[in-house]
Coordinates of C-alpha atoms in Angstrom, one line a residue:
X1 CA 0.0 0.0 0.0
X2 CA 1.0 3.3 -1.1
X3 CA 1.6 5.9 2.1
X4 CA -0.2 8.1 -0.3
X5 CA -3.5 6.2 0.0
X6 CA -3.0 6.1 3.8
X7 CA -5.7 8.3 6.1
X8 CA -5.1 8.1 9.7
X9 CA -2.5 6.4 10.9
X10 CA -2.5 5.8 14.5
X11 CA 0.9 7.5 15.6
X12 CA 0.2 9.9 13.3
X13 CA -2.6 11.4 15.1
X14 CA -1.1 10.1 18.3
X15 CA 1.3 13.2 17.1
X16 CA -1.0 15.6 15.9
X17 CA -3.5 14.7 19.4
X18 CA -0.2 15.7 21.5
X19 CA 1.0 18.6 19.4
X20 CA -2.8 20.1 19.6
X21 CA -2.2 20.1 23.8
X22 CA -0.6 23.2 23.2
X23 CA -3.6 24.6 21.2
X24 CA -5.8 23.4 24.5
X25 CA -3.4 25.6 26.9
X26 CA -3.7 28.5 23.9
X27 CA -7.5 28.1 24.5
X28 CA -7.6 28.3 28.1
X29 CA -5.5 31.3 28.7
X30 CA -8.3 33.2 26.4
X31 CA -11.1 31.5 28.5
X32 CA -10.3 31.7 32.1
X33 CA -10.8 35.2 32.0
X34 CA -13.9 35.2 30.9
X35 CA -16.1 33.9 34.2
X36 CA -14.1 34.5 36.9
X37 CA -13.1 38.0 35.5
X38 CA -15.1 39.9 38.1
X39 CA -13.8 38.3 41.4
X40 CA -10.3 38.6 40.0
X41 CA -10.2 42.4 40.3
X42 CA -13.3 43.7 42.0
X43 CA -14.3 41.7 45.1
X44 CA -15.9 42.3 48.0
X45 CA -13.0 43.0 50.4
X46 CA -9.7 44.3 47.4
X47 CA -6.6 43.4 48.5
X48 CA -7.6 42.3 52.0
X49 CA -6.1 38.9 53.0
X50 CA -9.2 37.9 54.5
X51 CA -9.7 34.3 53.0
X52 CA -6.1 33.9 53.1
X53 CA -2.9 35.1 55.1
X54 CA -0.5 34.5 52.4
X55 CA -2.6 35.8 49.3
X56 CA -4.6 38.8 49.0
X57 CA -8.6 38.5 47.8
X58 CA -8.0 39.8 44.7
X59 CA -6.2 42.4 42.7
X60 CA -8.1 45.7 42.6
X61 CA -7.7 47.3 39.0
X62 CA -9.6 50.0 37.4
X63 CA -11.6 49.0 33.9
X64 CA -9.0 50.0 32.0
X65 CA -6.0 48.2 33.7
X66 CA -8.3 45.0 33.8
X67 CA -8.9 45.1 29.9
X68 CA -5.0 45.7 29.5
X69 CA -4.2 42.7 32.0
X70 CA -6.8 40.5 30.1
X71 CA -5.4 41.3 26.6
X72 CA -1.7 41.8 27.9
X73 CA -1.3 38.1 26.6
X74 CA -1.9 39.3 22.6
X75 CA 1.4 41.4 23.2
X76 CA 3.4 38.2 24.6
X77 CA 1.4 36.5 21.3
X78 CA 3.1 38.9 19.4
X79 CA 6.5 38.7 20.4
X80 CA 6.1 35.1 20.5
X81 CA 5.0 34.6 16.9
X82 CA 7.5 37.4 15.7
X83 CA 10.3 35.7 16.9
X84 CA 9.2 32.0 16.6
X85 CA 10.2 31.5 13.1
X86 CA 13.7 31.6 14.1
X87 CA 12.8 29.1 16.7
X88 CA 11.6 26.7 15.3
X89 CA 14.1 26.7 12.2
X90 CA 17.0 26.3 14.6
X91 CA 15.3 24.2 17.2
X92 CA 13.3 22.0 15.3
X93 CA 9.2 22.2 15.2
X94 CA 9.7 19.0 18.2
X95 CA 11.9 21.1 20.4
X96 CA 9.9 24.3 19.7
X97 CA 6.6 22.8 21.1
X98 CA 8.4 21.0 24.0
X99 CA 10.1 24.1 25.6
X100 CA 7.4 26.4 24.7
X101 CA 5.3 24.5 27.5
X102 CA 7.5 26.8 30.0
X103 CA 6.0 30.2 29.3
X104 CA 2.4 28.3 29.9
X105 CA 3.8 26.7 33.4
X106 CA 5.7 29.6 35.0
X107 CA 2.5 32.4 33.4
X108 CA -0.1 29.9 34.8
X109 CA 1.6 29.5 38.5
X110 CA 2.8 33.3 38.7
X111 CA -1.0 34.6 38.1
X112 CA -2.5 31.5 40.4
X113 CA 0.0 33.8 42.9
X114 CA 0.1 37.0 42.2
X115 CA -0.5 39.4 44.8
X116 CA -0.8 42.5 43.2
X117 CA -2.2 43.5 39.5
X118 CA 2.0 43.6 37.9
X119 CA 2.2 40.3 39.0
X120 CA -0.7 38.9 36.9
X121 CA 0.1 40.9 34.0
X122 CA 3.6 39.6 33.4
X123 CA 2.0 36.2 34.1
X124 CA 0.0 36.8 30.8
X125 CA 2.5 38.1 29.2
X126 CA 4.3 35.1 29.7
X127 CA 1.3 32.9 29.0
X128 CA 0.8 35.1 25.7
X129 CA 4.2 34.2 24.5
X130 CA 3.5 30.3 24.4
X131 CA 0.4 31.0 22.9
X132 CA 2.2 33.0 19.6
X133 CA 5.1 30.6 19.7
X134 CA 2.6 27.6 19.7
X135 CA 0.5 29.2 17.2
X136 CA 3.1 29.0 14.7
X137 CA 5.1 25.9 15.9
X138 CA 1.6 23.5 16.5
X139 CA 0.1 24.3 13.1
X140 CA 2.9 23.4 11.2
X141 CA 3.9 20.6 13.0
X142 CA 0.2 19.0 12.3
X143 CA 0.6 20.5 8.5
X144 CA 3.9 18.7 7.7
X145 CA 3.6 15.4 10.1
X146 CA -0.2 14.8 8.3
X147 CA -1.0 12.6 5.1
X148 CA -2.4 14.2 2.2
X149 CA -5.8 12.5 2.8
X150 CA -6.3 13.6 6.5
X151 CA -4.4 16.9 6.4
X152 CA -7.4 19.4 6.8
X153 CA -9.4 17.4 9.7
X154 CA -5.5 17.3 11.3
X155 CA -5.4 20.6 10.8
X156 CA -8.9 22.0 12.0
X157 CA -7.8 19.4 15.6
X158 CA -5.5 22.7 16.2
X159 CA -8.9 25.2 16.5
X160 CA -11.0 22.3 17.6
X161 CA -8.1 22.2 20.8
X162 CA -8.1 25.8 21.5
X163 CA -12.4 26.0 21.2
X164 CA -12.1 22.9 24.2
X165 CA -9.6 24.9 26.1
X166 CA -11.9 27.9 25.8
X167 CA -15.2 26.1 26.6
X168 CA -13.6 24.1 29.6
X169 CA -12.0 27.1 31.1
X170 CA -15.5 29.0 31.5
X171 CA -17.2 25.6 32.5
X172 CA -15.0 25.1 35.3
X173 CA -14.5 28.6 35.7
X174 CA -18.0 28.7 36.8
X175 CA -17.7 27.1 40.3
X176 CA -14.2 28.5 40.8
X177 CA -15.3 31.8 40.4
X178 CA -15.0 32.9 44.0
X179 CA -12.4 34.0 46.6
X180 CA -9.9 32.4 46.6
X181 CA -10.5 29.6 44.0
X182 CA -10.1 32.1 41.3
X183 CA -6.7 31.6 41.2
X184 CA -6.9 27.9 40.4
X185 CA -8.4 28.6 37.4
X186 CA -5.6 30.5 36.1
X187 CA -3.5 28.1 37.3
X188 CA -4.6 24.9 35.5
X189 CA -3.0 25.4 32.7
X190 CA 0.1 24.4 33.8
X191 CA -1.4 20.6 33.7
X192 CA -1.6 20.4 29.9
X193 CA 1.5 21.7 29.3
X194 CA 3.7 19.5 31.9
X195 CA 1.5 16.6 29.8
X196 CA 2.8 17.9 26.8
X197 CA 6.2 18.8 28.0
X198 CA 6.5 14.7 28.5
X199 CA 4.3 13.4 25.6
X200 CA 5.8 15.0 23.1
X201 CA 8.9 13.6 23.4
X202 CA 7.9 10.4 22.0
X203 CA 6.7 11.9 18.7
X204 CA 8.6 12.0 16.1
X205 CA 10.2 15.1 14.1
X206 CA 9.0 16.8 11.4
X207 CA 10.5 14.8 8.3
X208 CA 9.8 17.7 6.2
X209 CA 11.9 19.6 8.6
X210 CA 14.5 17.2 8.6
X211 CA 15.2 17.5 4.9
X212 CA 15.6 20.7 5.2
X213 CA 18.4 20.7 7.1
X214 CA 20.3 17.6 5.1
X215 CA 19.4 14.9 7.6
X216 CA 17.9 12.4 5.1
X217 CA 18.2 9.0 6.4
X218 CA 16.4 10.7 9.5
X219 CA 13.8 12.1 7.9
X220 CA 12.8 9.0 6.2
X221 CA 12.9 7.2 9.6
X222 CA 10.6 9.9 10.6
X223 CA 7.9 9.4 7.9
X224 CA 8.0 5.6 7.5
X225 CA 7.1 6.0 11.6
X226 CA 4.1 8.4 10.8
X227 CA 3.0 5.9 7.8
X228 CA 3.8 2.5 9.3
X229 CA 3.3 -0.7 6.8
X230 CA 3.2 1.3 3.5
X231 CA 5.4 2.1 0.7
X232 CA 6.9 5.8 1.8
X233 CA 9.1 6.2 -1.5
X234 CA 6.6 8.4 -3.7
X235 CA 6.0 10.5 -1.1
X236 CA 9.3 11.0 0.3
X237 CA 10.2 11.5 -3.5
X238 CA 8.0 14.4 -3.6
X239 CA 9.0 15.8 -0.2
X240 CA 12.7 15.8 -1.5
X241 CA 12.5 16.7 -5.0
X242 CA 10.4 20.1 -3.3
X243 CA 13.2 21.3 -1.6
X244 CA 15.6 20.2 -3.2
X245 CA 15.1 19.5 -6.5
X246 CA 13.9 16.9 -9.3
X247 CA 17.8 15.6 -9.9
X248 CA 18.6 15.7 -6.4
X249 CA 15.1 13.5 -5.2
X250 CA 16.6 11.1 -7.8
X251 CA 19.8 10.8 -6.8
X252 CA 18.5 10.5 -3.1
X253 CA 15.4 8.3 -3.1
X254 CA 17.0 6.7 -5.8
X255 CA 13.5 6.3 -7.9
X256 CA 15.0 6.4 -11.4
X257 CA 16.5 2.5 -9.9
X258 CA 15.1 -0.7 -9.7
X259 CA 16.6 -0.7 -6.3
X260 CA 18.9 1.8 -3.6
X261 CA 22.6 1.1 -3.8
X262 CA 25.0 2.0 -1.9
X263 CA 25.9 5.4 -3.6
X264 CA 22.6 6.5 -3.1
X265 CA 23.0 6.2 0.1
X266 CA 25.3 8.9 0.4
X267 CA 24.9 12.0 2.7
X268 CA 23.3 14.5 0.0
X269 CA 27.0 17.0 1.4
X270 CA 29.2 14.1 -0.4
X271 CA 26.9 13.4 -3.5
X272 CA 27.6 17.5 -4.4
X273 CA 31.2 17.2 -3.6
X274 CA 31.1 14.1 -6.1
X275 CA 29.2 16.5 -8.5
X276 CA 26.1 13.8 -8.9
X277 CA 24.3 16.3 -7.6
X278 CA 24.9 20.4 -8.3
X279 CA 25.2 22.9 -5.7
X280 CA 22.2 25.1 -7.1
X281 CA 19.9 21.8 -6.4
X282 CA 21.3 21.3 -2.5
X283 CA 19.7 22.6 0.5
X284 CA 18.2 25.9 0.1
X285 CA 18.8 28.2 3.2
X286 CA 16.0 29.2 5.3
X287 CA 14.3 32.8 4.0
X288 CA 14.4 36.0 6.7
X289 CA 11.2 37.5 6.8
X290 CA 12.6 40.5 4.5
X291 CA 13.5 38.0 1.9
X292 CA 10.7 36.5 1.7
X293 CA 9.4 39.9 0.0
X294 CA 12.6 39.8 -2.0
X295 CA 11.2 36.3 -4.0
X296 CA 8.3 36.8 -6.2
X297 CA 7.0 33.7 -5.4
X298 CA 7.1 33.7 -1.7
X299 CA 5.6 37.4 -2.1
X300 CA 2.8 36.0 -3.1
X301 CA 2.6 33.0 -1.0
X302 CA 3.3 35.3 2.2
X303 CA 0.7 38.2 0.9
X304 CA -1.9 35.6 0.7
X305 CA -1.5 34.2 4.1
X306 CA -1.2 38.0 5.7
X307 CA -4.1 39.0 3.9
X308 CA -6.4 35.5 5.6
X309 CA -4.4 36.1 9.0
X310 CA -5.5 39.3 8.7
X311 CA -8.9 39.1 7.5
X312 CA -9.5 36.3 10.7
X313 CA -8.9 38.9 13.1
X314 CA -10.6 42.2 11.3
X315 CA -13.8 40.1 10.7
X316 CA -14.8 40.8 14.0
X317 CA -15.5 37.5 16.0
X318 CA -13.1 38.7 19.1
X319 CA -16.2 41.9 18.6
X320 CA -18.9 39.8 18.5
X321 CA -18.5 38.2 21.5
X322 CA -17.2 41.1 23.2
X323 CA -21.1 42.7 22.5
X324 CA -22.4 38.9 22.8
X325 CA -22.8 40.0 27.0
X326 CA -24.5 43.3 26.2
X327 CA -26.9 41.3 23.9
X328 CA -27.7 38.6 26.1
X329 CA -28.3 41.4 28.7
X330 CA -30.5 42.7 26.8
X331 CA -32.8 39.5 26.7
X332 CA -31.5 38.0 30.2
X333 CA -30.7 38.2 33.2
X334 CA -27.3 39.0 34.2
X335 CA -26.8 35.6 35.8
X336 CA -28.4 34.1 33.1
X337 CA -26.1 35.9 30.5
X338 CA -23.4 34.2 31.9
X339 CA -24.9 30.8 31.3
X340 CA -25.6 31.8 27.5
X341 CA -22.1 33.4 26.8
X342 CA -20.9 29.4 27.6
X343 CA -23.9 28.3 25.4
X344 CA -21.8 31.0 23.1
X345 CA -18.8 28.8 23.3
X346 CA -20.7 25.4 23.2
X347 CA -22.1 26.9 19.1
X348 CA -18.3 27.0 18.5
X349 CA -17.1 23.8 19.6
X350 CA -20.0 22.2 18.1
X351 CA -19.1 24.1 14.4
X352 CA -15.7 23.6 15.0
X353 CA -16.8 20.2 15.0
X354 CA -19.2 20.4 12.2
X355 CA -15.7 21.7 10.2
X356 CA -14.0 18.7 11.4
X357 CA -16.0 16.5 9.6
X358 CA -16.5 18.7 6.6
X359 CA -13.3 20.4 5.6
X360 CA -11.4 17.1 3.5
X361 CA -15.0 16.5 2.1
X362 CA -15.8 19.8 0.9
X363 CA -12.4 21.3 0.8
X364 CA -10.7 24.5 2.1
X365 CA -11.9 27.0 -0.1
X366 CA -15.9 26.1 -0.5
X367 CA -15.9 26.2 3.8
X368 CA -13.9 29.7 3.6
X369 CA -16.6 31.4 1.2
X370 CA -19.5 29.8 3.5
X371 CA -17.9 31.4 6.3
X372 CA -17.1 34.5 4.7
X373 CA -21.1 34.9 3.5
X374 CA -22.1 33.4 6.6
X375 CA -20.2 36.6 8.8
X376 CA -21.3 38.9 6.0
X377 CA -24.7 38.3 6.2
X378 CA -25.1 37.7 10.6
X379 CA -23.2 41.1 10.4
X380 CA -25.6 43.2 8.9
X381 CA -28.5 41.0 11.1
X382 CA -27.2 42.2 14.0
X383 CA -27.2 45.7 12.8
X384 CA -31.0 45.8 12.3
X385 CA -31.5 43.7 15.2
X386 CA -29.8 46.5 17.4
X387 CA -31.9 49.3 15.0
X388 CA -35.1 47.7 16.0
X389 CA -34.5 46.3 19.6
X390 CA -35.0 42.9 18.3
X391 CA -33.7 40.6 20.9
X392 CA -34.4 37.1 19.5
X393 CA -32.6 38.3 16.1
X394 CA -29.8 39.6 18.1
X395 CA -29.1 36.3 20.0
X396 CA -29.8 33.9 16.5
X397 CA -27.1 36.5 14.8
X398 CA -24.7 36.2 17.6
X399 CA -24.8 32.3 17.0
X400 CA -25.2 32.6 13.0
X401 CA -22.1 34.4 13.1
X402 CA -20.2 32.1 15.4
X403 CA -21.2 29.0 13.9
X404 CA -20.1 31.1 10.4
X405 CA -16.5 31.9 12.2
X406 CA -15.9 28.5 13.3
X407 CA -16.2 26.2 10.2
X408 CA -14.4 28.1 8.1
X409 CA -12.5 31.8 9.1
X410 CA -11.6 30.6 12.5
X411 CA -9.4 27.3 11.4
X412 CA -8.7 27.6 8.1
X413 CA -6.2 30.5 8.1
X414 CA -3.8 28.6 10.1
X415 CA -3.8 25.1 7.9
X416 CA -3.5 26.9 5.2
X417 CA -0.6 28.9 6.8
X418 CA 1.7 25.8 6.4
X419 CA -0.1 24.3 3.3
X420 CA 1.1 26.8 0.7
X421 CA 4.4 27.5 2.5
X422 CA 7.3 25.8 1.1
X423 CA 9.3 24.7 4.4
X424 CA 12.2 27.3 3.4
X425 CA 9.8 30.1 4.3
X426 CA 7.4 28.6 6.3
X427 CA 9.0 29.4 9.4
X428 CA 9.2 33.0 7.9
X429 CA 6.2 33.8 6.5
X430 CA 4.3 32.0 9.5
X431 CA 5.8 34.4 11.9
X432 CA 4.9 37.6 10.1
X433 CA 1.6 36.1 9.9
X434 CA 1.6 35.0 13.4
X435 CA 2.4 38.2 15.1
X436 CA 0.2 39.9 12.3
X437 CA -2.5 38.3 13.6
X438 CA -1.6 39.1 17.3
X439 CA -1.1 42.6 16.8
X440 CA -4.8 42.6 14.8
X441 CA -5.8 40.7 17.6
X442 CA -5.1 43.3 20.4
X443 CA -5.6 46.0 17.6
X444 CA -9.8 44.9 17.9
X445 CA -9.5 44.6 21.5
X446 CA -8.3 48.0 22.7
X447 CA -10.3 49.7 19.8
X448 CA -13.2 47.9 19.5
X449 CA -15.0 49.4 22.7
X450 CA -14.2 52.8 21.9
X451 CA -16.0 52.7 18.5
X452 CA -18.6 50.7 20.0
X453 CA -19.4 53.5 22.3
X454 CA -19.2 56.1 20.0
X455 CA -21.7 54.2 17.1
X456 CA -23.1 51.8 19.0
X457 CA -24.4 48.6 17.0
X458 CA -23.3 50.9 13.9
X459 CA -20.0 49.4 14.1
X460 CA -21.1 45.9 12.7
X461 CA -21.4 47.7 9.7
X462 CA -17.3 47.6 9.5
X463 CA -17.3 44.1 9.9
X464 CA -20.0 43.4 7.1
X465 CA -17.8 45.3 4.7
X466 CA -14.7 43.4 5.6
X467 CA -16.6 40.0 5.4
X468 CA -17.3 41.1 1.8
X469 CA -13.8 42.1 0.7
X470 CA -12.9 38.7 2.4
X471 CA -15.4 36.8 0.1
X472 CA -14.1 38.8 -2.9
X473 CA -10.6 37.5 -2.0
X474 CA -10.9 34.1 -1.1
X475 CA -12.8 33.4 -4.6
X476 CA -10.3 35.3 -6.8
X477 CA -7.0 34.5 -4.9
X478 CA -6.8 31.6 -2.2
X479 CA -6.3 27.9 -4.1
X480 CA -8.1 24.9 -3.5
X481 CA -5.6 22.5 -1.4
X482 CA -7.5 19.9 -0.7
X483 CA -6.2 16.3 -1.8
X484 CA -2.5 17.5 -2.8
X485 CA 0.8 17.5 -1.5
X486 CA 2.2 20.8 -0.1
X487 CA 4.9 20.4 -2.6
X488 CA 2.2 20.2 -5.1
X489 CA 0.5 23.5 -3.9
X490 CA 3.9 25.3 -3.8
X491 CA 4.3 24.6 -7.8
X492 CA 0.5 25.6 -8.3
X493 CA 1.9 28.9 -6.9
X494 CA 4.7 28.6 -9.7
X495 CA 2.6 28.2 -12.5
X496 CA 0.0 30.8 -11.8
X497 CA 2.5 33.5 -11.1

């Protein structure tokens, strides 16, 4: 059997399953703000240690200071995607995840202990930098370990993780939302990440990876691992010959012979030395993130994924469910609010669910234009919803729109972040990307409110207009990468340019 034909191997998402914990930590540090928020900084008795000798009750902070603590992770995000790219190039995408648990552990304990509001914020901070260094690293880990057939549910596990970690973090946050049990709730995400800080180390390594930097025989240990009890040579043929060239996958895999011999056995250094192989076809250096803007081809490849990295954060879903408690106020009570913003979070697992199953039957781009629509359209709902005082069609257009999100703007950016990134500039362009869509991400959050006050349900309007531009551009400029190779993709790239 061809490795090509293979699905789901078990180790293989045994990898992408442990890779994907990081995603779950990702997801709790957005969630456990979310219902224990208000004990955190505004209690009964401030900075009293009444409940406690060693820790205060909570940490008094204005409004203001409480929406920079909560979003103080986006800047860690930031830095962390910025400068993950060279991380994981010189690490290794199995190293990166490994030691990226840290920032999670030591964030997670130093807010479970802060004992005043500095403390708490630096613990974001340093919760915020796992979270950009694992969104880069986890995604394309899961982009390069994953067969061709299985690629996009692998992919969409990475949001599927980070919706659990969201949706668990406000479920238990519920009962710890009290003084002092708040603080265990910040905590707890140091569990997944000591779990991942030991699981991981029995996956293998990126194979993809380990081409790239001229460990061959590795890398095809690696891959006949991830697709035990099939035929690998095709497919490590392809993975060679796109990053390093036709002549060189040749020489390698040796698939112009009936069989390997010995000479092809030789470390790809000696076969150029020998001059079977040229120097132009060796190892191509790892791109900077200015030269990928330098290479026409990469331009494009890295304009693309800025522009969907982009359009993920300006769509407005962080928006949405930052007005999701004023609308549910509007219709509820205030402790019932609380109940529906879970119910909130519940619509998004169960569509990032719903994409699970969908996204290698329908494909990338069909899901992305559904979504796309799907925002548009919710959008401009919750606009005359808000005109009108139309409660009901407020609450249905808060879950249109996150159901819309979920199956296809939410996930899809971030597969397709590795897909149509040759591994050269992967680590490049997925940094720029990454801490692109950090900075949009705190960009919505600090400005968001302000033009919310000042236009009121007005300013869904914005978001309407961007989910139409989005539309526009996935149809004329994202491909179709469903059912091929990244190499493939990468040459697709080639010919249309």
């Amino acid at each position: 059997m061809e490795s090509l034909d293979l699905k789901m191997p078990k180790y293989m998402v045994y990898c992408v399953v442990v890779a994907c914990l990081g995603s779950f930590s990702n997801g709790w540090v957005i969630g456990s703000a979310n219902v224990p928020g208000e004990v955190t900084h505004a209690c009964e008795n401030g900075s009293a240690h009444v409940s406690s000798s060693a820790f205060p009750d909570c940490l008094p902070m204005a409004t203001g200071l409480w929406g920079f603590a909560v979003s103080a992770f986006c800047v860690g995000g930031l830095m962390g995607g910025l400068f993950g790219g060279s991380i994981q190039t010189k690490f290794g995408r199995k190293k990166t995840i490994i030691f990226n648990n840290l920032g999670w552990i030591l964030g997670g304990l130093l807010q479970g202990v802060a004992v005043n509001p500095a403390m708490f914020i630096v613990g974001r901070i340093l919760c915020g930098l796992s979270c950009g260094l694992g969104s880069l690293a986890t995604p394309t880990y899961v982009g390069e370990i994953s067969t061709i057939k299985a690629r996009g549910t692998m992919g969409t596990c990475n949001q599927f993780a980070i919706v659990i970690g969201i949706l668990l973090a406000s479920v238990i946050g519920l009962p710890l939302a009290s003084v002092p049990l708040w603080r265990i709730n910040y905590a707890l995400v140091a569990i997944p990440a000591i779990a991942q800080f030991f699981l991981m180390s029995g996956c293998v390594e990126s194979p993809r990876y380990l081409v790239s930097i001229n460990r061959i025989e590795e890398a095809k240990e690696s891959l006949q691992r991830l697709r035990p009890n099939t035929n690998i040579d095709k497919e490590f043929f392809g993975m060679v010959e796109g990053q390093l060239g036709t002549a060189a996958a040749r020489v390698i895999t040796g698939m112009d012979s009936a069989s390997l011999n010995k000479d092809d056995a030789k470390s790809f250094d000696d076969q150029i030395e020998d001059g079977v192989v040229t120097g132009e076809e060796g190892v191509r250096e790892s791109m900077n993130m200015i030269q990928i803007f330098k290479d026409p081809l990469i331009r494009r490849i890295a304009l693309t994924v800025l522009a969907l990295h982009v359009i993920q954060q300006l769509i407005g879903m962080n928006a949405v469910m930052y007005y999701s408690t004023t609308i549910f106020n509007m219709s509820f009570s205030a402790e019932m609010s609380k109940y529906m913003a879970i119910v909130t979070t519940v619509v998004n697992f169960a569509s990032t669910v719903l994409s699970l199953i969908l996204i290698d039957r329908m494909g990338r781009r069909p899901l992305l234009l559904i979504a796309e629509a799907g925002a548009c359209l919710f959008s401009v709902l919750l606009i005359i919803g808000y005109v009108y005082n139309l409660g009901a069609l407020l609450v249905v257009s808060v879950f249109g729109y996150v159901l819309s999100f979920a199956i296809g703007v939410g996930p899809i950016p971030w597969m397709l972040t590795s897909e149509v990134t040759p591994v050269y500039a992967s680590s490049a362009v997925g940094a720029i990307a990454t801490a692109m869509n950090w900075a949009m991400n705190f960009l919505i959050g600090q400005c968001f409110p302000i033009v919310f006050e000042g236009i009121k349900g007005y300013s869904f309007a914005i978001f309407a207009g961007v989910a139409a531009l989005a539309f526009a551009f996935t149809y004329l400029k994202v491909p179709e990468t469903k059912g091929r190779s990244l190499e493939d993709i990468v040459k697709g790239f080639e010919k249309s340019s």
